[in-house]
Amino acid sequence: MKKMKVIGAIAACAICVSMVTTAAPASAFVPNGMIKSSVTATDALKNLYKLYHEAKAINLAAYPAEYANQVKHAISMVNDITPNSTVYKINQTRLHLQVAVDTLKIDLQKSSIADIQEAVKAGEITYAELVNMYLTRINLYSSHSVQINAIATLNPKALALATQADKAVKADPSKATGMFGIPVLIKDNIGTTKADEMATTAGSIALANNFVADDAFIVSQLKEDGAIILGKTNLSEFANFITSGMRNGYSTLGGQVLNPYLPNVLDVSGSSSGSGAAGAAALAAITIGSETSGSILSPSFRNSLVGLKPTLGLVSRSGIIPLAHSQDVAGPMGRNVADVAMLLSSIQGYDEKDLYINMGIDNEIVVDEAYLADKMENYTDYLKEDGLKGKTLGVYRIPDKETQPDIYEVFMDSIRVLEEQGAKIVFGKDGDGMMGEIPSAPASKVLYYDFKQDIESYIQSQKNPIIASDGETEIKSLSDVIAYNKKNLALLKYGQTILEESNGYDMTPGSDDYKNYESQRAADIEYSRKNGINYLLDKYELDGLIGMNGATTGIAAKAGYPSITIPAGYRTAEGGNGEPIGLQITGDAFSEEKLIEMGYAFEQATKVRVAPGMAVKDRLKQIIDDATAEGFTGEALEKATSVYKNNFATQYDVDRAGNSLYYKLYTQLMKDLK
């Protein structure tokens, strides 16, 4: 059997006929010309059958059944092609087959960045091949098959950069390490220089042609380390700070991002929705999101990812379209802790262009260059399987056993694992969560006050003019954004109530609004640090606070303190729809190394993450409905129904179950007719 870095297992079975019948989208996904599908049936067939013959020549017996069966299934899909097949159908079939063949070389869902670098060093894969693999996946899961709409734009230089990286590694193999040559997707509020031909839009039609002059600091850090910015991800418009009642993951410019585990049913969460969905679907090696309050952590746990929200000040915010400088921070979202640690090591650093940062329980510490230099780490040094040994963790909030029994069960299982790995778990008074021991969060409009100041400052500081989607209107202020939106109300699905409210505040120093801002920010800090996280950490002598599904998000956001979320399981209760569940750990300021240490130990002890199946189930649902309407019962129906409800079922699993049920139903119907 051919050696593979990541090996899964599924039972071998007869290959079934494809039943993917997804309709073509209104427009193909071809941002910047990076992804091109054949436009005539002749060209499409030529490309498909070239790949088909290559696939047929592979000795699939040399590969694990999990991967071989996917290729066999994709080959069977080619046999479904008829003279009447649409160009879209032909291209979709080719993409399915290409992804299956690519997975024989490397499983992008299961391989870490370190695995990828080892494969490059061994000559098993090149960076250019890697970029093409991700582009194929992006095309399949954006314009064909399950259309999750995670990508805003692609970097037209990505392939050229990958080719340069390959030349560098050929000359010096030791370069294949860290982030060098690794494709990264970043949120579409993070600036990239105009030369990269990618706008920075925050999902707004008013910022559609915002081609900034300079890279954001974190982009410069990535480029310096040799990483490849593959493209940008869709997001909730203006980081979910445009209006009330807007669906998570929606933007006027980019549309609706969907959760790949169960599209249009499970919440993808905001505002780093595209980074979460793209990470779950393995559309890049790793993604970057940004957070004001939950926008890294929430999309991470909802997409079964590891997400790390750094301490305010560890990662620069300059060059990123802001929401509120009091709480804004960018951070990594990956499929494993090791990748998150590697990316955080790359993007951290002091930036003189960033706004001032203060830490300490009374906000008394200025985070300057010297202070930050003492806090930064190579976080990959903390990937320790015994990282929980000797740690003490406090339970911040306990899931409701009555209303969320499955989440409660995962929580208790997680505590058992933490204790087995050497951690001491401490509950609050009377065995409750510690959340009840601190004051409630004070009423605060800090985000509104900050946004008015910060977005105005961002817009006015741009060296290049910001041109709206009409290609003519220049945006010079928040008022201009609001006015442009009003001219395009037919496009503005949810309105802009938050923009309008924020714009009404007078943030001139000395004004009543500014005084309210200062007092409310001081109250937020007192609540979240002195009377909140630090109070609990000191009282119980804790290394961190734990909870499920973002339990500590709000208080950590106000404090500016770091948190990590790690996949812990999936919902099993009726109505839970198999939604991912995450364990979250929050620590003191600049305790990222400790969070990574504990998170890695928990991850290695559990290894519960399962990739989404990314299957189209429309045909399977129709067969199930037909069978039910005919009063059909039996194992085939039960199996098909189980597969339909399974968020991990692949297209192979779905088609196999559907064909089996269809055959049984057809046989029964023919018998009845006779």
XYZ file of C-alpha atoms in Angstrom:
674
model
C 0.000 0.000 0.000
C 1.336 3.388 -0.943
C 2.382 5.440 2.081
C 0.300 8.549 2.748
C 0.704 11.155 5.442
C -2.945 10.949 6.438
C -4.914 7.764 6.036
C -8.605 7.333 6.700
C -10.742 4.285 6.070
C -14.120 3.582 4.568
C -15.476 0.233 3.443
C -14.987 -0.650 -0.194
C -18.117 -1.190 -2.237
C -19.418 -1.243 -5.769
C -19.105 2.112 -7.472
C -22.402 3.863 -8.017
C -23.628 6.074 -10.807
C -23.337 9.781 -10.086
C -26.459 11.678 -9.164
C -25.110 15.245 -8.889
C -27.655 17.461 -10.582
C -26.800 20.926 -9.240
C -27.958 23.693 -11.539
C -25.373 26.087 -12.896
C -25.086 29.439 -11.095
C -26.039 32.631 -12.893
C -22.391 33.523 -13.372
C -19.279 31.391 -13.169
C -16.735 32.117 -10.453
C -13.789 33.597 -12.337
C -12.309 36.386 -10.157
C -9.297 38.021 -11.758
C -9.233 35.310 -14.413
C -7.549 32.909 -11.974
C -10.153 30.176 -12.483
C -11.320 29.402 -15.994
C -13.618 26.604 -17.059
C -14.154 25.484 -20.640
C -16.869 27.484 -22.383
C -17.663 25.060 -25.216
C -18.742 21.433 -24.948
C -15.895 20.369 -27.234
C -13.200 21.972 -25.093
C -14.861 20.770 -21.911
C -14.960 17.180 -23.160
C -11.337 17.297 -24.319
C -10.207 18.454 -20.865
C -12.422 15.949 -19.098
C -11.336 12.912 -21.113
C -7.680 13.834 -20.889
C -7.992 13.731 -17.112
C -10.218 10.639 -17.325
C -7.569 8.615 -19.170
C -4.898 9.778 -16.721
C -7.072 8.658 -13.820
C -7.826 5.305 -15.438
C -4.089 4.640 -15.720
C -3.551 5.019 -11.950
C -3.053 1.815 -9.995
C -5.699 2.545 -7.392
C -4.966 -0.692 -5.573
C -1.812 1.017 -4.269
C -3.866 3.580 -2.339
C -6.085 3.397 0.750
C -9.704 2.551 -0.045
C -10.950 5.931 1.235
C -9.100 7.742 -1.544
C -9.277 5.066 -4.239
C -13.062 4.851 -3.930
C -13.419 8.580 -4.392
C -11.471 8.371 -7.657
C -13.486 5.359 -8.843
C -16.674 7.213 -8.055
C -15.505 10.326 -9.916
C -14.615 8.117 -12.911
C -18.132 6.691 -12.805
C -19.445 10.242 -13.002
C -17.617 10.602 -16.320
C -19.567 7.611 -17.604
C -22.747 9.593 -16.912
C -21.782 12.241 -19.450
C -23.966 12.119 -22.585
C -24.101 14.153 -25.813
C -26.809 16.235 -24.127
C -24.739 17.093 -21.038
C -24.271 20.809 -20.443
C -20.851 22.446 -20.407
C -21.455 23.183 -16.741
C -22.099 19.484 -16.010
C -18.969 18.440 -17.909
C -16.806 20.976 -16.085
C -18.280 19.970 -12.738
C -17.505 16.313 -13.425
C -13.914 17.198 -14.312
C -13.511 19.193 -11.097
C -14.827 16.312 -8.987
C -12.389 13.951 -10.673
C -9.465 16.372 -10.308
C -10.088 16.832 -6.578
C -10.268 13.054 -6.127
C -7.010 12.516 -8.057
C -5.289 15.338 -6.155
C -6.215 13.697 -2.856
C -4.193 10.631 -3.857
C -1.142 12.857 -3.634
C -2.037 14.737 -0.449
C -5.189 15.000 1.638
C -5.565 18.748 2.062
C -8.241 18.309 4.723
C -6.014 16.270 7.010
C -2.485 17.432 6.234
C -0.887 20.128 8.379
C 1.375 22.865 7.061
C 4.318 20.837 8.359
C 3.049 17.818 6.383
C 2.877 19.953 3.247
C 6.443 21.193 3.739
C 7.698 17.638 4.227
C 5.976 16.617 0.984
C 7.627 19.536 -0.830
C 11.055 18.605 0.544
C 10.521 14.992 -0.513
C 9.646 16.078 -4.047
C 6.124 14.650 -3.743
C 4.463 17.976 -4.490
C 5.394 21.476 -5.600
C 3.979 24.773 -4.381
C 2.591 25.421 -7.859
C 0.759 22.088 -7.753
C -0.491 22.984 -4.290
C -1.915 26.313 -5.475
C -3.611 24.576 -8.400
C -5.128 22.027 -6.039
C -6.642 24.791 -3.928
C -7.880 26.618 -7.026
C -9.609 23.439 -8.176
C -11.325 23.097 -4.810
C -12.301 26.773 -4.865
C -13.824 26.376 -8.318
C -15.703 23.198 -7.358
C -17.103 24.546 -4.098
C -17.776 28.071 -5.331
C -19.213 27.700 -8.827
C -20.159 24.022 -8.861
C -21.364 21.355 -6.442
C -21.881 22.809 -2.938
C -21.622 26.548 -3.518
C -20.556 27.969 -0.138
C -19.573 31.400 -1.531
C -16.558 31.746 0.767
C -14.230 33.524 -1.670
C -14.359 37.236 -2.503
C -11.396 37.472 -4.876
C -8.212 35.646 -5.846
C -4.643 36.796 -6.254
C -3.728 36.682 -9.964
C -0.057 36.420 -8.962
C -0.510 33.334 -6.795
C 0.720 30.800 -9.353
C 3.704 32.928 -10.324
C 4.640 33.317 -6.653
C 4.337 29.571 -6.156
C 6.612 28.941 -9.127
C 9.189 31.330 -7.640
C 8.953 29.494 -4.322
C 9.556 26.183 -6.100
C 12.713 27.560 -7.715
C 13.927 28.798 -4.336
C 13.359 25.412 -2.700
C 15.036 23.602 -5.577
C 18.120 25.731 -4.954
C 17.877 25.403 -1.180
C 15.537 22.666 0.171
C 15.852 24.049 3.701
C 13.556 26.914 2.679
C 10.573 24.544 2.723
C 9.635 25.324 6.280
C 7.278 27.523 8.238
C 4.943 29.637 6.117
C 7.219 29.694 3.073
C 5.246 28.892 -0.095
C 2.061 28.218 1.881
C -1.223 29.527 0.360
C -3.226 31.638 2.822
C -6.699 33.150 2.459
C -7.301 36.415 4.319
C -10.507 38.213 5.247
C -11.637 40.916 2.833
C -11.079 43.735 5.296
C -7.310 43.173 5.326
C -5.397 45.427 2.957
C -3.208 44.183 0.120
C -1.263 46.523 -2.103
C -2.880 47.670 -5.335
C -0.145 45.823 -7.238
C -1.756 42.558 -6.109
C -4.953 43.557 -7.949
C -7.257 42.713 -5.034
C -9.593 45.316 -3.599
C -10.172 45.610 0.152
C -13.924 46.012 0.479
C -15.354 44.819 3.825
C -18.172 43.500 1.615
C -19.455 47.006 0.885
C -20.491 48.292 -2.544
C -19.239 51.692 -1.380
C -15.707 50.257 -0.995
C -15.853 47.955 -4.016
C -12.832 49.605 -5.665
C -10.739 50.282 -2.595
C -7.316 49.399 -3.979
C -5.005 50.397 -1.163
C -1.462 51.619 -1.638
C 0.206 49.447 0.988
C -0.095 45.987 2.469
C -1.533 45.667 5.944
C 1.258 44.998 8.438
C 0.262 41.345 8.882
C 0.302 40.855 5.099
C 3.833 42.290 5.004
C 4.804 39.841 7.745
C 3.400 36.908 5.781
C 5.092 37.965 2.561
C 8.380 38.403 4.388
C 8.100 34.793 5.530
C 7.373 33.676 1.966
C 3.678 32.890 2.365
C 1.405 33.236 -0.674
C -1.738 35.331 -0.299
C -4.068 33.135 -2.336
C -7.019 35.507 -2.102
C -9.596 37.075 0.156
C -12.668 35.661 1.834
C -16.196 37.010 1.963
C -17.430 38.340 5.296
C -20.359 39.875 7.085
C -20.472 43.428 5.730
C -18.423 45.949 7.723
C -17.590 43.122 10.138
C -21.296 42.703 10.958
C -21.601 46.367 11.942
C -23.789 47.811 9.214
C -27.321 47.071 10.384
C -29.529 45.158 12.803
C -31.127 41.871 11.765
C -28.664 41.011 9.000
C -27.952 37.321 8.480
C -24.463 36.250 9.549
C -22.109 35.892 6.588
C -23.992 38.286 4.328
C -22.633 41.308 2.503
C -24.145 43.471 -0.210
C -21.066 43.019 -2.387
C -20.262 39.359 -1.735
C -23.643 37.785 -1.026
C -24.298 35.005 1.488
C -21.577 32.694 2.824
C -22.818 29.200 3.745
C -21.628 26.710 6.330
C -20.106 23.711 4.474
C -21.282 21.279 7.162
C -24.937 21.958 6.353
C -25.405 24.844 3.897
C -28.366 27.146 4.458
C -29.237 25.378 7.711
C -26.307 25.815 10.098
C -25.209 29.349 10.938
C -21.824 30.113 9.403
C -21.450 32.932 11.961
C -19.861 36.308 11.496
C -18.057 38.271 10.627
C -15.133 36.095 9.508
C -17.661 33.783 7.894
C -15.777 33.272 4.649
C -12.561 32.476 6.493
C -14.444 29.902 8.560
C -16.208 28.270 5.607
C -13.067 28.313 3.430
C -11.024 26.792 6.244
C -13.549 24.014 6.823
C -13.676 23.238 3.083
C -9.845 23.289 2.840
C -9.758 26.018 0.198
C -6.331 27.079 1.525
C -3.776 25.737 3.961
C -5.039 28.187 6.592
C -7.143 31.340 6.806
C -7.094 34.620 8.709
C -10.073 36.314 10.300
C -10.531 39.374 12.461
C -12.539 39.850 15.617
C -14.129 42.621 17.619
C -16.293 40.305 19.691
C -16.471 36.702 18.541
C -15.722 36.986 14.842
C -12.731 34.643 14.947
C -13.935 32.350 17.702
C -17.550 31.900 16.619
C -16.962 31.098 12.915
C -14.169 28.773 14.040
C -16.232 26.591 16.341
C -19.234 26.656 13.981
C -16.994 25.394 11.174
C -15.124 22.906 13.384
C -11.860 24.830 13.234
C -9.207 25.869 15.699
C -9.442 29.628 16.093
C -7.157 31.839 18.150
C -8.079 35.401 19.055
C -4.795 37.023 20.161
C -4.247 39.570 22.907
C -4.996 43.101 21.756
C -1.651 44.488 20.594
C 0.143 41.240 19.729
C -1.008 41.488 16.107
C -1.070 44.844 14.322
C -4.353 46.310 13.102
C -2.877 48.819 10.659
C -4.147 48.393 7.118
C -7.265 46.534 8.273
C -10.680 48.157 7.824
C -11.638 48.777 11.456
C -14.703 48.325 13.574
C -13.446 49.376 17.021
C -9.809 49.847 17.977
C -10.686 49.090 21.612
C -11.315 45.455 20.693
C -10.201 44.772 17.076
C -7.640 42.041 16.445
C -6.762 39.684 13.585
C -5.895 36.041 14.100
C -5.494 32.542 12.619
C -8.272 30.047 11.839
C -6.947 26.577 11.013
C -7.816 22.900 10.955
C -5.315 22.098 13.705
C -3.493 23.819 16.560
C -0.048 23.391 14.997
C -0.992 25.440 11.931
C -2.545 28.142 14.102
C 0.644 28.351 16.182
C 2.772 28.630 13.051
C 0.681 31.400 11.497
C 0.473 33.391 14.741
C 4.264 33.267 15.006
C 4.425 34.816 11.536
C 1.913 37.666 11.868
C 2.725 38.890 15.392
C 4.929 41.926 15.860
C 5.179 45.560 16.875
C 3.995 48.092 14.318
C 4.605 51.789 14.904
C 1.689 52.605 12.588
C -0.783 50.739 14.767
C -2.900 52.672 17.262
C -1.727 52.804 20.848
C -2.524 49.860 23.097
C -2.841 49.768 26.875
C -3.030 46.667 29.038
C -3.056 45.935 32.757
C -6.104 45.600 34.988
C -6.309 49.390 35.240
C -5.191 49.973 31.634
C -1.932 51.306 33.026
C 0.565 49.389 30.848
C 1.600 50.881 27.511
C 2.258 48.092 25.008
C 5.252 49.624 23.254
C 7.970 47.938 21.221
C 10.076 46.949 24.229
C 7.110 45.584 26.155
C 5.844 43.547 23.208
C 9.291 42.150 22.394
C 9.264 40.416 25.767
C 5.843 38.867 25.094
C 6.315 37.390 21.614
C 7.131 33.722 21.198
C 7.750 31.050 18.604
C 4.438 29.401 19.385
C 5.357 26.132 17.671
C 7.658 25.502 20.653
C 4.534 24.980 22.750
C 3.029 22.087 20.801
C 3.291 19.706 23.734
C 1.153 16.609 24.171
C 1.526 16.972 27.945
C 0.625 20.659 27.803
C -2.302 20.232 30.209
C -0.250 18.619 32.931
C -0.232 20.776 36.061
C -2.662 23.355 34.644
C -5.684 24.605 36.595
C -8.776 25.603 34.630
C -11.902 27.279 35.904
C -15.371 26.507 34.541
C -16.821 29.822 33.380
C -20.212 28.598 32.205
C -21.916 25.194 32.147
C -24.193 24.304 29.205
C -27.839 23.835 30.173
C -28.354 20.113 30.688
C -32.085 20.322 29.975
C -32.138 22.458 26.832
C -28.738 21.405 25.405
C -28.151 17.840 26.612
C -25.774 16.979 23.784
C -23.602 20.059 24.340
C -23.642 19.350 28.080
C -22.501 15.788 27.387
C -19.621 16.999 25.199
C -18.709 19.490 27.918
C -18.520 16.757 30.556
C -16.522 14.536 28.181
C -14.138 17.452 27.597
C -13.662 17.909 31.346
C -12.898 14.212 31.666
C -10.241 14.506 28.940
C -8.741 17.622 30.516
C -8.455 15.838 33.850
C -7.028 12.689 32.272
C -4.362 14.848 30.656
C -3.306 16.248 34.025
C -5.376 19.401 34.422
C -7.233 20.364 37.572
C -10.798 21.548 36.898
C -12.343 24.020 39.336
C -16.031 24.906 39.458
C -17.477 28.042 41.012
C -19.658 28.314 44.092
C -22.048 25.408 44.620
C -20.611 23.616 41.596
C -21.844 26.275 39.179
C -19.956 28.202 36.553
C -17.853 31.152 37.713
C -19.735 33.560 35.457
C -22.272 34.079 38.247
C -19.576 35.382 40.607
C -18.818 38.534 38.648
C -20.932 41.610 37.862
C -23.022 41.758 34.710
C -21.553 43.598 31.747
C -22.355 47.331 31.847
C -24.383 48.945 29.075
C -21.931 50.164 26.447
C -21.918 51.993 23.124
C -18.135 51.803 22.842
C -18.245 49.950 19.525
C -20.474 52.657 18.008
C -18.243 55.463 19.284
C -15.095 53.678 18.132
C -16.515 52.887 14.721
C -17.363 56.525 14.000
C -13.784 57.551 14.779
C -11.989 54.573 13.295
C -13.767 54.233 9.957
C -13.445 57.972 9.310
C -9.741 57.790 10.115
C -9.287 54.758 7.847
C -11.072 56.322 4.876
C -9.290 59.643 5.170
C -5.849 58.043 5.560
C -5.952 56.169 2.256
C -3.356 57.288 -0.255
C -5.399 56.004 -3.187
C -8.956 57.228 -3.773
C -11.708 54.832 -2.708
C -14.087 54.341 -5.634
C -17.507 52.776 -5.204
C -19.048 49.990 -7.290
C -20.238 52.381 -10.010
C -16.606 53.083 -10.873
C -17.126 56.819 -10.416
C -18.230 57.834 -6.924
C -15.343 58.672 -4.601
C -15.810 57.805 -0.927
C -14.222 60.281 1.471
C -16.201 59.743 4.684
C -18.713 57.553 6.476
C -21.388 59.981 5.300
C -20.351 59.210 1.724
C -20.735 55.475 2.404
C -24.237 56.026 3.766
C -25.203 58.320 0.894
C -23.971 55.838 -1.723
C -25.890 53.028 -0.069
C -29.049 55.145 -0.116
C -28.679 55.540 -3.868
C -28.608 51.737 -4.127
C -31.284 50.703 -1.666
C -32.493 47.989 -4.039
C -29.164 46.234 -3.418
C -29.022 46.927 0.308
C -31.005 43.924 1.509
C -30.935 44.637 5.245
C -30.450 48.406 5.468
C -27.750 50.355 7.314
C -29.178 51.329 10.706
C -25.886 50.865 12.589
C -23.924 52.988 10.117
C -26.486 55.760 10.439
C -26.533 55.635 14.241
C -22.738 55.646 14.474
C -22.509 58.567 12.095
C -24.746 60.612 14.365
C -22.290 60.674 17.264
C -20.024 63.668 17.848
C -16.602 62.259 18.626
C -14.848 65.595 18.972
C -12.700 65.452 22.142
C -14.590 67.162 24.922
C -18.047 66.546 23.447
C -20.725 64.760 25.477
C -20.476 61.703 23.227
C -16.716 61.590 23.641
C -17.038 61.847 27.439
C -19.581 59.025 27.392
C -17.167 57.001 25.272
C -14.316 57.455 27.750
C -16.432 56.564 30.781
C -18.022 53.537 29.102
C -14.685 52.203 27.907
C -13.301 52.556 31.436
C -16.332 50.654 32.750
C -15.808 47.898 30.159
C -12.191 47.475 31.244
C -13.052 47.432 34.943
C -15.797 44.855 34.364
C -13.790 42.561 32.101
C -10.341 42.732 33.690
C -10.245 43.803 37.366
C -13.721 42.546 38.310
C -13.887 39.810 35.682
C -11.188 37.619 34.169
C -8.323 38.696 36.432
C -10.540 38.468 39.513
C -11.385 34.842 38.722
C -7.867 33.882 37.643
C -6.432 35.287 40.885
C -9.163 34.028 43.226
C -8.916 30.427 42.054
C -5.251 30.497 40.922
C -6.200 29.546 37.365
C -4.316 29.189 34.114
C -7.490 29.866 32.160
C -11.270 29.816 31.991
C -13.194 27.215 29.987
C -16.621 26.952 28.412
C -18.311 25.645 25.290
C -19.249 27.423 22.063
C -17.869 30.860 22.810
C -18.827 31.015 26.487
C -16.062 33.509 27.347
C -16.142 35.499 24.109
C -17.850 38.705 25.263
C -15.827 39.324 28.394
C -12.534 38.393 26.688
C -13.311 40.792 23.830
C -13.850 43.747 26.180
C -10.701 42.842 28.101
C -8.616 42.390 24.963
C -7.506 39.000 26.293
C -6.693 35.905 24.211
C -8.912 32.870 23.652
C -8.600 29.642 21.716
C -11.380 27.341 20.517
C -10.747 23.694 19.630
C -13.168 21.191 18.030
C -14.755 19.088 20.791
C -17.609 17.245 19.066
C -20.843 17.556 17.104
C -24.434 17.946 18.191
C -26.531 14.783 18.308
C -29.820 16.057 19.767
C -32.893 16.423 17.568
C -32.759 19.833 15.929
C -29.013 20.213 16.510
C -28.369 19.255 12.872
C -24.933 17.872 13.675
C -23.575 21.357 14.368
C -19.920 21.494 15.479
C -19.132 22.115 19.160
C -15.964 23.796 20.398
C -14.133 23.969 23.721
C -12.985 27.520 24.423
C -10.139 28.511 26.748
C -9.497 32.137 27.740
C -6.361 33.319 29.514
C -4.683 36.423 30.850
C -3.128 39.012 28.552
C -0.284 37.635 26.407
C -0.789 34.026 27.504
C -1.034 32.684 23.939
C 1.752 30.181 24.489
C -0.158 28.651 27.395
C -3.407 28.508 25.390
C -1.621 26.790 22.507
C 0.040 24.364 24.898
C -3.302 23.394 26.479
C -5.222 23.476 23.214
C -2.719 21.198 21.493
C -2.798 18.678 24.339
C -6.617 18.596 24.232
C -6.635 18.254 20.449
C -4.152 15.395 20.449
C -6.062 13.569 23.178
C -9.401 13.844 21.371
C -8.835 14.241 17.613
C -12.570 14.631 17.048
C -12.577 16.926 14.026
C -14.196 15.441 10.918
C -14.202 17.314 7.609
C -17.548 18.288 6.058
C -18.739 15.895 3.358
C -19.367 18.679 0.822
C -21.997 16.604 -0.962
C -25.012 17.679 -3.022
C -28.007 15.796 -1.627
C -30.933 17.091 -3.712
C -31.372 13.854 -5.673
C -31.016 11.714 -2.555
C -33.726 13.760 -0.814
C -36.057 13.299 -3.794
C -35.573 9.523 -3.759
C -36.201 9.418 -0.001
C -39.374 11.480 -0.449
C -40.560 9.218 -3.273
C -39.882 6.089 -1.226
C -41.708 7.527 1.787
C -44.699 8.550 -0.348
C -44.911 5.001 -1.710
C -44.944 3.585 1.814
C -41.582 1.952 1.220
C -39.723 0.743 4.335
C -36.571 -1.195 5.092
C -32.835 -0.987 5.568
C -32.141 0.875 2.314
C -34.466 3.729 3.310
C -33.039 3.866 6.812
C -29.496 3.964 5.406
C -30.352 6.652 2.871
C -32.028 8.771 5.545
C -29.020 8.388 7.831
C -26.638 9.442 5.060
C -28.861 12.402 4.202
C -28.671 13.647 7.797
C -24.912 13.055 8.052
C -22.890 16.250 7.564
C -19.757 14.172 6.914
C -21.211 12.111 4.048
C -19.223 12.531 0.833
C -20.702 12.557 -2.664
C -19.598 8.938 -2.911
C -21.561 8.055 0.241
C -24.619 10.028 -0.892
C -24.744 8.547 -4.383
C -24.151 5.026 -3.126
C -27.023 5.278 -0.621
C -29.298 6.910 -3.174
C -28.636 4.312 -5.845
C -29.223 1.482 -3.405
C -32.569 2.927 -2.316
C -33.567 3.724 -5.895
C -32.832 0.150 -6.994
C -34.912 -1.280 -4.137
C -37.748 1.159 -4.830
C -37.632 0.517 -8.584
C -37.682 -3.252 -8.063
C -40.673 -2.977 -5.740
C -42.573 -0.671 -8.115
C -41.963 -2.997 -11.082
C -43.146 -5.959 -9.029
C -46.328 -4.104 -8.039
C -47.013 -3.059 -11.639
C -46.657 -6.621 -12.885
